[in-house]
Short mmCIF file of C-alpha atoms and ligand atoms in Angstrom, two decimals:
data_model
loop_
_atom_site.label_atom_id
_atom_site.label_comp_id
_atom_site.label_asym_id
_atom_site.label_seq_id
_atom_site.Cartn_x
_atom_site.Cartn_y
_atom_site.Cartn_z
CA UNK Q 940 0.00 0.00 0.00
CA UNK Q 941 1.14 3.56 -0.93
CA UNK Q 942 1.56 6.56 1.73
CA UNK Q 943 0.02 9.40 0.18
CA UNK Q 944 -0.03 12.68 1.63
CA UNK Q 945 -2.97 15.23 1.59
CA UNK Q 946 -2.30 18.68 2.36
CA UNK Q 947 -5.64 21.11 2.36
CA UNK Q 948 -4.54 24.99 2.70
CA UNK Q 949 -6.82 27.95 4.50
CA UNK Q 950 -9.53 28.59 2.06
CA UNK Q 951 -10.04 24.62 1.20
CA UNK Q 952 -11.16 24.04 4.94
CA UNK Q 953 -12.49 27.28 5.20
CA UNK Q 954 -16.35 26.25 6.08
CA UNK Q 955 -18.37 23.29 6.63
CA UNK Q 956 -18.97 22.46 2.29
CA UNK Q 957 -15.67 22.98 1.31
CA UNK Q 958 -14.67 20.70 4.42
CA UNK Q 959 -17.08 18.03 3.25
CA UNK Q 960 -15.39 18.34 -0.34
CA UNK Q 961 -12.31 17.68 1.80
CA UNK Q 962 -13.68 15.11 3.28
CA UNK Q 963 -14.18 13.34 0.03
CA UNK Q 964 -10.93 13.36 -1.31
CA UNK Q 965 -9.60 12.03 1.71
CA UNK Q 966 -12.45 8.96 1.39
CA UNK Q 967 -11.57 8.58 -2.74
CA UNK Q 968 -7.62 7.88 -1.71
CA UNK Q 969 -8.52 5.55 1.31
CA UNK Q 970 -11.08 3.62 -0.79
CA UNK Q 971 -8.42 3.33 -3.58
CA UNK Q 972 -5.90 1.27 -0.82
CA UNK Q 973 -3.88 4.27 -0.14
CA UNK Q 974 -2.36 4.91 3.80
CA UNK Q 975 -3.57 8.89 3.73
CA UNK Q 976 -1.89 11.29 6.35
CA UNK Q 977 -3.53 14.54 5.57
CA UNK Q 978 -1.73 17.65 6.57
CA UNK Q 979 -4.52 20.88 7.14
CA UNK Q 980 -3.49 24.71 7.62
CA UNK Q 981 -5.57 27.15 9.77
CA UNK Q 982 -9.50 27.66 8.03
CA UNK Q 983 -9.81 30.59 5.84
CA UNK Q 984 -8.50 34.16 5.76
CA UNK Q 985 -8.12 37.54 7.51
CA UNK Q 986 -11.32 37.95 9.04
CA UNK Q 987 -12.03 34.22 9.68
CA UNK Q 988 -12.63 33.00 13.25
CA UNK Q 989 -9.54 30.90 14.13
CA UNK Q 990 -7.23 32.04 10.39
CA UNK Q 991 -3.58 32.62 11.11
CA UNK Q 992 -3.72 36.68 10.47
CA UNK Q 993 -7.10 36.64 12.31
CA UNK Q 994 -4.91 35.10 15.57
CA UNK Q 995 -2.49 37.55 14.63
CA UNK Q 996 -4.51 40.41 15.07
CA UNK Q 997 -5.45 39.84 18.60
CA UNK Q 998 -2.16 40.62 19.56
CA UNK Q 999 -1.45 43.43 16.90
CA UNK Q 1000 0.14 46.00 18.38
CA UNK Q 1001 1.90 44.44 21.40
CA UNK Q 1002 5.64 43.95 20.85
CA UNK Q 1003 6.08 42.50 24.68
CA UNK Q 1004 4.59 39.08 23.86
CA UNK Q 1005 7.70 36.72 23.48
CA UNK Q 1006 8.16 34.79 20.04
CA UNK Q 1007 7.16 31.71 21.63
CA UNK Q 1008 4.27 32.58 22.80
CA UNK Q 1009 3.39 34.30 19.51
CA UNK Q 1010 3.97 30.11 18.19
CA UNK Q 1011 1.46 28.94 21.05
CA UNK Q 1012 -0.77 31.22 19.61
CA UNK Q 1013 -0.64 30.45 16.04
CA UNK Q 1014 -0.39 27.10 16.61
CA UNK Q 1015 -3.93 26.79 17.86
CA UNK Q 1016 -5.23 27.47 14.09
CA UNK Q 1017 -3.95 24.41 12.69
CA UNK Q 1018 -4.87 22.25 16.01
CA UNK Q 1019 -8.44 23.77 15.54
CA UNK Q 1020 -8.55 22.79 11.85
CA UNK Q 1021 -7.73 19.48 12.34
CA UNK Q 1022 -10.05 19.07 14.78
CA UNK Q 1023 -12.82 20.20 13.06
CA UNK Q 1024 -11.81 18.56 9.82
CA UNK Q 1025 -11.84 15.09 11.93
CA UNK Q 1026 -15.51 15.76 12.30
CA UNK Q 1027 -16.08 15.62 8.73
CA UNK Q 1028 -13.94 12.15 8.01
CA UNK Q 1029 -15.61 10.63 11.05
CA UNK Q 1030 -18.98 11.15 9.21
CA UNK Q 1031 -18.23 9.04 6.26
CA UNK Q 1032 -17.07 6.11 8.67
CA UNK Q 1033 -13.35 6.89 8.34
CA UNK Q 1034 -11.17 6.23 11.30
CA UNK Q 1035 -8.82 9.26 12.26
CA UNK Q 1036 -6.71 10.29 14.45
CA UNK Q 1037 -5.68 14.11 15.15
CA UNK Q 1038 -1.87 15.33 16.01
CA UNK Q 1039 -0.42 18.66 16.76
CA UNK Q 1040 2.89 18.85 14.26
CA UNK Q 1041 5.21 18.08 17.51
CA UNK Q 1042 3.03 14.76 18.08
CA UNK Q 1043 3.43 13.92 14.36
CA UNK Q 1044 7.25 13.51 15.05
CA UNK Q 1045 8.26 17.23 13.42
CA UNK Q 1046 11.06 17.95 15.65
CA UNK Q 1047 12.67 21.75 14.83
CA UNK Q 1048 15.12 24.54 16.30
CA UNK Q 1049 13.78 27.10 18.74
CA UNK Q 1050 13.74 29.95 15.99
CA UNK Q 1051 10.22 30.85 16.88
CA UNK Q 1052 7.99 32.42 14.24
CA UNK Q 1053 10.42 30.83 11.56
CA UNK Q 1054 11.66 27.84 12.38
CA UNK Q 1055 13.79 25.06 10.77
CA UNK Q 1056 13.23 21.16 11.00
CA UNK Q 1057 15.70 19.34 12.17
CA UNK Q 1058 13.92 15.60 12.30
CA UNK Q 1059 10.64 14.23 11.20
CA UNK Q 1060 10.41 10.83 13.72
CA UNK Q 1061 7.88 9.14 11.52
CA UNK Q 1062 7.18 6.09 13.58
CA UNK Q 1063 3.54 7.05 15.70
CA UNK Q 1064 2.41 8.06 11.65
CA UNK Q 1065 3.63 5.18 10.10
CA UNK Q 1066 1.81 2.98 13.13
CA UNK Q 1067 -1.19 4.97 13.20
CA UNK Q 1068 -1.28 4.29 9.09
CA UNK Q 1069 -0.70 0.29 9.29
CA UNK Q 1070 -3.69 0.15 11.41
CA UNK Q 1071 -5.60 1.92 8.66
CA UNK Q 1072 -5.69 4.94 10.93
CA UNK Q 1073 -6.06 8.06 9.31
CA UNK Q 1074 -3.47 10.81 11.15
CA UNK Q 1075 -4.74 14.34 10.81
CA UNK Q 1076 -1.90 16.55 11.44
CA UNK Q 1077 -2.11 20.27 12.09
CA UNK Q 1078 0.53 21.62 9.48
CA UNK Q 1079 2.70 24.93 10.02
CA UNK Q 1080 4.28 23.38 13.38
CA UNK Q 1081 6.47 21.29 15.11
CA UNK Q 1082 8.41 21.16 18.38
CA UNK Q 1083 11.94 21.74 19.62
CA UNK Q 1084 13.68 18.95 20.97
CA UNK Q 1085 12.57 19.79 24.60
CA UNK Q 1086 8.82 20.25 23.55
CA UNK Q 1087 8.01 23.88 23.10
CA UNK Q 1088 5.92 24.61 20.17
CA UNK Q 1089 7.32 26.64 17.11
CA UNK Q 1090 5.76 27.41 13.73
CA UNK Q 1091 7.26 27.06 10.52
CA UNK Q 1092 7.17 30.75 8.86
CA UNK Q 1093 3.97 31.53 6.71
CA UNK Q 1094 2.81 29.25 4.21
CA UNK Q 1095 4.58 27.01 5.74
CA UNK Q 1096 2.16 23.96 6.17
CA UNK Q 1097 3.37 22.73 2.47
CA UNK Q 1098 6.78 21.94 4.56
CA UNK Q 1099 5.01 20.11 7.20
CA UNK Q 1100 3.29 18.18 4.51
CA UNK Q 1101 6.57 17.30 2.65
CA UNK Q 1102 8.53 17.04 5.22
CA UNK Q 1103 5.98 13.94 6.14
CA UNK Q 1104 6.33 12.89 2.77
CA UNK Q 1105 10.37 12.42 2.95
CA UNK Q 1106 9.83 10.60 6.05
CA UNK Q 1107 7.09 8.27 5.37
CA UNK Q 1108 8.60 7.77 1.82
CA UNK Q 1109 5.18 9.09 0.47
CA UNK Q 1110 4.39 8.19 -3.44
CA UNK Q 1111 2.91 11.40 -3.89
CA UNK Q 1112 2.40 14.42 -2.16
CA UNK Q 1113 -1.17 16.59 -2.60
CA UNK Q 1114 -0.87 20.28 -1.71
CA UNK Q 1115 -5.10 20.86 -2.37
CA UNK Q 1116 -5.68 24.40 -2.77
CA UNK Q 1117 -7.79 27.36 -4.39
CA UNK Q 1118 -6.32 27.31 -7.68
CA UNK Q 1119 -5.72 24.52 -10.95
CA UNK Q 1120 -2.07 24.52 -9.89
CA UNK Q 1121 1.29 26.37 -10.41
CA UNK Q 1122 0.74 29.56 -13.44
CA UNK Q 1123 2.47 31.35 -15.21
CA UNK Q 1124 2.08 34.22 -12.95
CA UNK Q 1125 -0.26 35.10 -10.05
CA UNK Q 1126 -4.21 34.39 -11.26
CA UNK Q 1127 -5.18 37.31 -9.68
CA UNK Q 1128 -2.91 39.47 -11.23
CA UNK Q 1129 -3.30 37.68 -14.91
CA UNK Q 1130 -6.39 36.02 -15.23
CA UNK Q 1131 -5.21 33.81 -18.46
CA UNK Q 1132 -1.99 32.35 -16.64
CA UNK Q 1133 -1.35 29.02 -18.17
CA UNK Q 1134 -1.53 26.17 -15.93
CA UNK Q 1135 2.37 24.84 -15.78
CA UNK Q 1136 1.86 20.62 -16.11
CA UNK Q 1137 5.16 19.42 -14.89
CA UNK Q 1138 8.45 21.09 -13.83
CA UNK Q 1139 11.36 19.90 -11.77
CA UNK Q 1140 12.35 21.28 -8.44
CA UNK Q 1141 14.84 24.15 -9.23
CA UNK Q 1142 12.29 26.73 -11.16
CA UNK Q 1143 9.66 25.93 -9.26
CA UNK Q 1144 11.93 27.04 -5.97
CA UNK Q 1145 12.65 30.51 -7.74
CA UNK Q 1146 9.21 31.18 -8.69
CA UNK Q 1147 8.11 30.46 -4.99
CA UNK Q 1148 11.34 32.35 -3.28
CA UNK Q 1149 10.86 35.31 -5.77
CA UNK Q 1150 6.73 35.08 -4.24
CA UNK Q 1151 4.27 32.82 -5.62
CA UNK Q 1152 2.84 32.01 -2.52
CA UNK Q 1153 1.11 28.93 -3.85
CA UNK Q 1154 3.96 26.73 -2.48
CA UNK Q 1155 6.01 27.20 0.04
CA UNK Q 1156 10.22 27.44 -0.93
CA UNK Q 1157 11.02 25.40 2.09
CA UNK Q 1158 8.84 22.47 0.79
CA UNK Q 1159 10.61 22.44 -2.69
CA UNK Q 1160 13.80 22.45 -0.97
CA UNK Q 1161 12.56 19.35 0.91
CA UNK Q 1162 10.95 18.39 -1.76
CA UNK Q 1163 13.98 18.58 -4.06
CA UNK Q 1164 16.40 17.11 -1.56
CA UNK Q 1165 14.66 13.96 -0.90
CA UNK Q 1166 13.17 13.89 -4.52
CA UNK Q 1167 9.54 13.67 -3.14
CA UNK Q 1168 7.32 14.27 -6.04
CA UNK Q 1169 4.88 16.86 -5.46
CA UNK Q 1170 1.55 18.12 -7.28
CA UNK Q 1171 -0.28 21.24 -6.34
CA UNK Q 1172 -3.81 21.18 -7.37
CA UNK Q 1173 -7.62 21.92 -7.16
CA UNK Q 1174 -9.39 21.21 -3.69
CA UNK Q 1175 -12.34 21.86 -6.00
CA UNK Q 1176 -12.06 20.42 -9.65
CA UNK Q 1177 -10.88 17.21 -10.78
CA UNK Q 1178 -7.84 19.11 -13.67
CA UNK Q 1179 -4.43 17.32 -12.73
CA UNK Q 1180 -2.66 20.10 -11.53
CA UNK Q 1181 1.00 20.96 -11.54
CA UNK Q 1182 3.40 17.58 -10.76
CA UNK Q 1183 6.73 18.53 -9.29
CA UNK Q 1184 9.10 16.09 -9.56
CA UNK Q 1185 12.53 14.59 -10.87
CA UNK Q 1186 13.27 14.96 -15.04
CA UNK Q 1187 10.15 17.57 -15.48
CA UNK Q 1188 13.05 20.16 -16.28
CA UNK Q 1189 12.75 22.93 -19.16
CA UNK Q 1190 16.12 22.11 -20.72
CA UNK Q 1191 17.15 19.37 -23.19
CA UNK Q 1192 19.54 16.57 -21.74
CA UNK Q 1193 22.55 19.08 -22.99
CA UNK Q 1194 21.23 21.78 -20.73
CA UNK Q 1195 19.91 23.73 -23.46
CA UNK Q 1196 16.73 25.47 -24.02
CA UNK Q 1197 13.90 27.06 -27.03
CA UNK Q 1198 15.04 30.51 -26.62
CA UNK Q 1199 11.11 31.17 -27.79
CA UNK Q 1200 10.00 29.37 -24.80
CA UNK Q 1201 13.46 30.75 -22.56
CA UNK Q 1202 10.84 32.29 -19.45
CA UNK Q 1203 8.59 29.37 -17.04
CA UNK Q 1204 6.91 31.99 -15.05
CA UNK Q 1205 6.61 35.21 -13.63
CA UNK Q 1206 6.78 36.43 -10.19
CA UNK Q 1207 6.23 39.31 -7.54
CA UNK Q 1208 7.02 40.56 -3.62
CA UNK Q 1209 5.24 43.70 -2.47
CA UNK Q 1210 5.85 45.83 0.42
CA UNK Q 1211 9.97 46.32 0.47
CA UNK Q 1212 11.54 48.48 1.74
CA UNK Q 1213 14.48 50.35 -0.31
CA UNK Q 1214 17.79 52.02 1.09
CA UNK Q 1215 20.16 53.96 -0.66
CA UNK Q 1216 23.12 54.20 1.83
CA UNK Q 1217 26.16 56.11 2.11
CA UNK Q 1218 29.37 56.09 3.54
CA UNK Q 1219 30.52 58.99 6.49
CA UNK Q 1220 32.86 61.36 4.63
CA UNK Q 1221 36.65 60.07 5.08
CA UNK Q 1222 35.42 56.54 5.90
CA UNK Q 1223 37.98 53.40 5.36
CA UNK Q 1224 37.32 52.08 1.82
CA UNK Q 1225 35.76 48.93 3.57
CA UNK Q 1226 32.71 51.11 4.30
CA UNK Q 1227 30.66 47.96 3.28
CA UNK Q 1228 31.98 45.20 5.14
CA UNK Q 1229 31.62 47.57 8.65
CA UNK Q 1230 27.82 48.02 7.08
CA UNK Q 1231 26.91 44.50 5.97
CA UNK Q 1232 28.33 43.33 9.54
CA UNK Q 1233 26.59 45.41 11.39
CA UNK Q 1234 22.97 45.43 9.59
CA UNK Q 1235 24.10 41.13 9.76
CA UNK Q 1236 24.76 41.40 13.48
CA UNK Q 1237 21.24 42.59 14.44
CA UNK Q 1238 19.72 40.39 12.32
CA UNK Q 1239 18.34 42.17 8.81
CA UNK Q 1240 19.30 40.03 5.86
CA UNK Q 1241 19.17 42.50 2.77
CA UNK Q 1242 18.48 41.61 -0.69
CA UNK Q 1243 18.76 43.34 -4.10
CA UNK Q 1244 22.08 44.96 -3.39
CA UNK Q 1245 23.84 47.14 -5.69
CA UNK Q 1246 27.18 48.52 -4.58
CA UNK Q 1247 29.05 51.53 -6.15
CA UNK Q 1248 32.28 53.17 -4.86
CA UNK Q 1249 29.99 55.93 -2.83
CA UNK Q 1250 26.67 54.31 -2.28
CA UNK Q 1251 24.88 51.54 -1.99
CA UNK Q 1252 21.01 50.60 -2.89
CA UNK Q 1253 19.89 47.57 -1.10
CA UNK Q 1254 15.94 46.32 0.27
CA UNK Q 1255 14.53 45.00 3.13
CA UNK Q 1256 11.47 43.67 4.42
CA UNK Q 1257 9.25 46.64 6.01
CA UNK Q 1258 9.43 45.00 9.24
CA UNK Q 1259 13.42 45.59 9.87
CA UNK Q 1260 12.91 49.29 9.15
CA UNK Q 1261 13.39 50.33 12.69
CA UNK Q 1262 15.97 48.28 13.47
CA UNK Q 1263 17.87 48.93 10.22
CA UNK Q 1264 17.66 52.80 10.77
CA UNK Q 1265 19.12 52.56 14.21
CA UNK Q 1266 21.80 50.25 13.12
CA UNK Q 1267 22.73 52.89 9.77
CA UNK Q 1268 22.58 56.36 12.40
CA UNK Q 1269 24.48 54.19 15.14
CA UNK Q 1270 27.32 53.64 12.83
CA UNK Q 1271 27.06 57.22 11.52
CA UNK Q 1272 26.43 56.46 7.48
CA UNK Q 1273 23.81 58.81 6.01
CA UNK Q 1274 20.64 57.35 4.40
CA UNK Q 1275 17.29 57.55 2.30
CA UNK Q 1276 14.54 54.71 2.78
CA UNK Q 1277 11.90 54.20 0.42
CA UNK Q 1278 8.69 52.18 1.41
CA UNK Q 1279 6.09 50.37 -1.21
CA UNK Q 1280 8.80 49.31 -3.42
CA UNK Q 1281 7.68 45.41 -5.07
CA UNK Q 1282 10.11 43.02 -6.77
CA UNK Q 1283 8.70 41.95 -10.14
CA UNK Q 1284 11.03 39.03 -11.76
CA UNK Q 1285 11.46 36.37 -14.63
CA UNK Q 1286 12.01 32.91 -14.22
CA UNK Q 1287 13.34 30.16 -16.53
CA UNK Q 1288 16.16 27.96 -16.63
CA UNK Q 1289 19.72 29.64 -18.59
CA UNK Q 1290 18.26 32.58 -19.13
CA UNK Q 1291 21.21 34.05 -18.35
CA UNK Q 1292 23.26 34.36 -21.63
CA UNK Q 1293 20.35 34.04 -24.00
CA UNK Q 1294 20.56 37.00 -26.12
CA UNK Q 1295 17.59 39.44 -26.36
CA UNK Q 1296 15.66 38.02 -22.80
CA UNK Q 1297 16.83 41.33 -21.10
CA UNK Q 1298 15.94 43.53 -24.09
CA UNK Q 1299 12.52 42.10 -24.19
CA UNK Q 1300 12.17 43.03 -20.12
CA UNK Q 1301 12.93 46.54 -21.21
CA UNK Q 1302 10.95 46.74 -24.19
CA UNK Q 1303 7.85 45.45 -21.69
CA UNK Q 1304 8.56 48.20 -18.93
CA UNK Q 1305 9.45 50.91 -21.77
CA UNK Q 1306 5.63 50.19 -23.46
CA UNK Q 1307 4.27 50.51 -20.18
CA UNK Q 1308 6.13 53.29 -18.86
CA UNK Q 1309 7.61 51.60 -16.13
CA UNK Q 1310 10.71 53.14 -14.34
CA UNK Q 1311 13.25 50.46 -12.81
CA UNK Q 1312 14.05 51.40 -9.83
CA UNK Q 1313 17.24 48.30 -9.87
CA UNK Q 1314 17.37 44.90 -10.85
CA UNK Q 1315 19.60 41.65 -10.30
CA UNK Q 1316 19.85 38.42 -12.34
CA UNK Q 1317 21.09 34.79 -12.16
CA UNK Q 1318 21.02 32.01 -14.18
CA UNK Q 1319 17.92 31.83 -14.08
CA UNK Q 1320 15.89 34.95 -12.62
CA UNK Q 1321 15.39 38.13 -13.87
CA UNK Q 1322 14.36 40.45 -10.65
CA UNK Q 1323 13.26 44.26 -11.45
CA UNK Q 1324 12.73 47.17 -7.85
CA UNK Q 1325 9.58 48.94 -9.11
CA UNK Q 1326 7.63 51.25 -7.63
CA UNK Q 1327 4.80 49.07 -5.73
CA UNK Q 1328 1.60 51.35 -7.68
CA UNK Q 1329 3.39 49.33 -11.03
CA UNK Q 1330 3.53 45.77 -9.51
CA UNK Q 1331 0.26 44.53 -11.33
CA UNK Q 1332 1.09 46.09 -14.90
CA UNK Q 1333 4.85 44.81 -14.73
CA UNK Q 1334 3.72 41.24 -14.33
CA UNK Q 1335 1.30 41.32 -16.96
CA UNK Q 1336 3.60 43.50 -19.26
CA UNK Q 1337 6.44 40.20 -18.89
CA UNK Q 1338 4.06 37.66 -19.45
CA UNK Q 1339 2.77 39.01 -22.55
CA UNK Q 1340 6.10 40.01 -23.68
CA UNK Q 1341 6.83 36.22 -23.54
CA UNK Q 1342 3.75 35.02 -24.57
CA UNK Q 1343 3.55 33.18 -21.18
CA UNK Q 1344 -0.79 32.58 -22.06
CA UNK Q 1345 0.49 30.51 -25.30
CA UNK Q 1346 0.94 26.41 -24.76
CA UNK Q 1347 4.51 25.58 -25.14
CA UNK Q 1348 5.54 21.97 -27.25
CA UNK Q 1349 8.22 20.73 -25.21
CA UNK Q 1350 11.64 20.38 -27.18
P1 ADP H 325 -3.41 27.79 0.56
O1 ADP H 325 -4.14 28.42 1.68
O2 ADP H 325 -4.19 26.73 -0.15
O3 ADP H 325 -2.04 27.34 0.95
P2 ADP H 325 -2.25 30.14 -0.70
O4 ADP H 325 -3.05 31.39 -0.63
O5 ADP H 325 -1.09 29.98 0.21
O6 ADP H 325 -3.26 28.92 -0.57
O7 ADP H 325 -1.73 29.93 -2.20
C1 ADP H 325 -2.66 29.95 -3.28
C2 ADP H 325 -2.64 31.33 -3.94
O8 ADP H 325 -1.36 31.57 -4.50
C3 ADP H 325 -3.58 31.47 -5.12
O9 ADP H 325 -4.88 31.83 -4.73
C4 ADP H 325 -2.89 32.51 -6.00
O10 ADP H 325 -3.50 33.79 -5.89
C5 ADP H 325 -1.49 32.62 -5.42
N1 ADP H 325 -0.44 32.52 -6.45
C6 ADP H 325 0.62 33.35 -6.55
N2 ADP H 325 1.39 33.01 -7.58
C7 ADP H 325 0.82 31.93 -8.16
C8 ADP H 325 1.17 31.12 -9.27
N3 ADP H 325 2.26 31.32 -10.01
N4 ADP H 325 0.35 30.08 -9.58
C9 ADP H 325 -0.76 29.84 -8.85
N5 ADP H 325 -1.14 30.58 -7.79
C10 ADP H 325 -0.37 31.62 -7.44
N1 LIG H 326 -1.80 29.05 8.36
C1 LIG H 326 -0.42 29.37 8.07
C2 LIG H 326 -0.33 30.68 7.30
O1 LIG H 326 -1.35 31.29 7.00
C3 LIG H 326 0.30 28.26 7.37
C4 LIG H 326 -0.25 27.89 6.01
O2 LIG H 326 -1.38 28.24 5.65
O3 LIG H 326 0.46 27.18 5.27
O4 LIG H 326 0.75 31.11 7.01
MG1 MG H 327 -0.23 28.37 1.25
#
C-alpha cells in the first residue's frame, strides 16, 4: 500500500462544504488502498474566526509578547482545523486520528515564528497508518527537541506536509488548494496564466522564493532534496494540476533550451523596503563590510544589493525598518529609505546568456512606462525594484512580452 499525503490549505477548509469536499478526497484515496496522512493549515483568511492573520490580530500591536508565545498562539489554528476537519472524516465512517505537528514527530530549532526542522520521527504516523488509521496533522508546526511549540514561517504547512512525505517515503504528495495549480504568474494578477503541467524542483523554488505564494520554498527544498514528487492542485475540480518532480526540467539533456520558450513563469514581492546608503565622509574604503556586519549582526538580511564606490542601494522587508535605521545612524552612514517598493522578476532555466531576454524586459517596462528602480539576475531569474503602484502592470507586461498565455511543445 502507498503513503500518500494530503495537504488542504486555509480557504479549502475554510467552512463546513468545502470541508465536506475535503472530506471526500480524503475517502476517494482511502477507498483506492492508499495509507492517507492529511496535513490541514488554519481555516480561511483575515477575518475568519480561528485564520492565522485573524490570531495575529489579537495581539497586533503588542511587541512584549515573546516569540514563543506568539507560536502557542498560532499554533492553535492548525490544532483547531484538524479538529474540526476530523468531524467531517468521522462522518463518512473513516477512522482518524488528530496530532499537533510536535506529536506527528516534526522535531525543529527554537527559531520561533520561523523555524527550521531538524527531524521528522515518523514512527507514531507510520503505526497509526498500518492500522488503517487516518493521522490528521495540524501543518505549520512542530516542536523543539525539549517540547516547546514553534511554527514554521507563513505558508509554511506545504513543509510540514513534505517534510511527512520524505519521512514516510510518500508516493505522492497533494498540496489541495484554491487554484488549478502552479501559473504562469499570479491568477489574480493575470487572469489567463497558463496552468504549468510538470516542472522539476529548481524553477519551481525561484518562482516560490521570488513570491508565488502557492507553495512554500522550504517544501521544494525538501521536496527537491529527498526527490519527493509533489503536485499542487484543485481542492475543487478534478484538472491534474501541476506535478513537481525529478526529469520535469525545461532544458534538453545538454542543458539547453527554445530561446522562444526561454521564461517558465513570472513572479512578484510587495511591500519592500528600499535604502540607498552612504558612507561617512573620510570613511575606510571597507565602508561595506563595517555596514553589511553590522545590519548582519542585528539580524536584517538584505536583498537586491547594488554597490558603487559611494553608495549603496539595497531592500529590506518593512518590518526591519526600525531596526535597520538605528543600526545605519548608530554607525554614523547617512541614508534615504523608500517604502512600497515590489520586486517583479522572470524565471526560466539559462536565461542568463540568452541573447535578447533582457531587451525584451525593457521593451515590456518601456511600453508601459515603467521606471526600474534596480534589478539583479542569475542564471535563471530576472528580478526588477519597481515602484509598488506598477507591480500589477509589470507582471502582466512580462508575461505578454513572452507570450507566457500561449501552450509551449516541449523540445
Ligand atoms: P493555501 O491556503 O491553499 O495554501 P495560498 O493562498 O497559500 O493557498 O496559495 C494559493 C494562492 O497563491 C492562489 O490563490 C494565488 O493567488 C497565489 N499565487 C501566486 N502566484 C501563483 C502562481 N504562479 N500560480 C498559482 N497561484 C499563485
Ligand atoms: N496558516 C499558516 C499561514 O497562514 C500556514 C499555512 O497556511 O500554510 O501562514
Ligand atoms: Mg499556502
Amino acid at each position: 500500500m502507498a503513503i500518500v499525503i494530503q495537504k488542504f490549505g486555509g480557504t479549502s477548509v475554510r467552512d463546513a462544504s468545502r470541508r465536506d469536499v475535503v472530506a471526500r478526497w480524503v475517502y476517494k484515496a482511502a477507498r483506492a488502498g492508499d495509507q492517507v496522512v492529511v496535513v490541514v493549515s488554519a481555516m480561511g483568511r483575515r477575518g475568519d474566526a480561528y485564520a492565522t492573520d485573524t490570531l495575529l490580530d489579537l495581539i497586533a500591536g503588542d511587541n512584549n509578547t515573546p516569540a514563543a508565545e506568539r507560536d502557542l498562539l498560532l499554533s492553535c489554528g492548525e490544532i483547531i482545523s484538524a479538529v474540526v476537519l476530523a468531524v467531517h472524516l468521522r462522518k463518512l465512517g473513516l477512522t482518524v486520528r488528530v496530532l499537533p505537528g510536535g506529536g506527528a514527530g516534526i522535531i525543529t530549532d527554537d527559531n520561533f515564528g520561523d523555524a527550521r526542522i531538524l527531524e521528522v520521527q515518523p514512527q507514531v504516523l507510520q503505526a497509526l497508518a498500518d492500522e488503517g488509521i487516518i493521522p490528521i496533522v495540524a501543518g505549520f508546526q512542530g516542536h523543539t527537541a525539549d517540547g516547546q511549540i514553534t511554527t514554521l514561517g507563513r505558508g509554511g504547512s506545504d513543509t510540514t506536509a513534505v517534510a511527512l512525505g520524505a519521512a514516510l517515503q510518500a508516493a505522492i504528495v497533494d498540496i489541495f488548494t484554491d487554484v488549478d495549480g502552479i501559473k504562469t504568474a499570479d491568477p489574480r494578477i493575470v487572469p489567463d496564466a497558463r496552468t504549468i503541467s510538470a516542472l522539476d524542483y529548481e524553477e519551481i523554488f525561484q518562482l516560490a522564493n521570488l513570491g508565488a505564494r502557492v507553495i512554500h520554498p522550504r517544501a521544494v527544498e525538501i521536496g527537491r532534496q529527498f526527490a519527493v514528487p509533489i503536485r499542487v492542485r484543485s481542492t475543487f475540480s478534478e484538472s491534474m494540476g501541476t506535478l513537481i518532480a525529478p526529469g520535469h526540467g525545461t532544458l534538453d539533456p545538454w542543458g539547453h533550451r527554445d530561446p522562444a520558450h526561454a521564461v517558465t513563469g513570472i513572479t512578484q514581492l510587495d511591500h519592500l523596503m528600499q535604502f540607498r546608503v552612504t558612507p561617512p565622509p573620510n570613511m575606510h574604503k571597507d565602508w561595506a563590510y563595517q555596514l553589511f556586519m553590522s545590519l548582519g549582526e542585528n539580524g536584517v538580511s538584505v536583498d537586491l544589493i547594488n554597490l558603487f564606490p559611494d553608495q549603496v542601494y539595497f531592500c529590506i522587508p518593512p518590518e526591519k525598518t526600525e531596526i535597520a535605521e538605528t543600526t545605519l545612524k548608530e554607525i554614523g552612514f547617512g541614508f534615504e529609505a523608500y517604502a512600497d517598493r515590489a520586486k517583479v522578476s522572470i524565471v526560466g532555466s539559462a536565461i542568463q546568456g540568452l541573447p535578447g531576454v533582457v531587451g525584451r524586459v525593457m521593451a515590456a517596462m518601456a511600453q508601459s512606462d515603467i521606471d526600474i528602480l534596480q534589478s539583479a539576475d542569475s542564471h535563471s531569474t530576472i528580478t526588477l525594484l519597481l515602484h509598488r503602484h506598477n507591480m500589477e502592470k509589470a507582471v502582466a507586461a512580462l508575461h505578454k512580452q513572452f507570450h507566457l498565455n500561449e501552450e509551449v511543445s516541449k523540445t
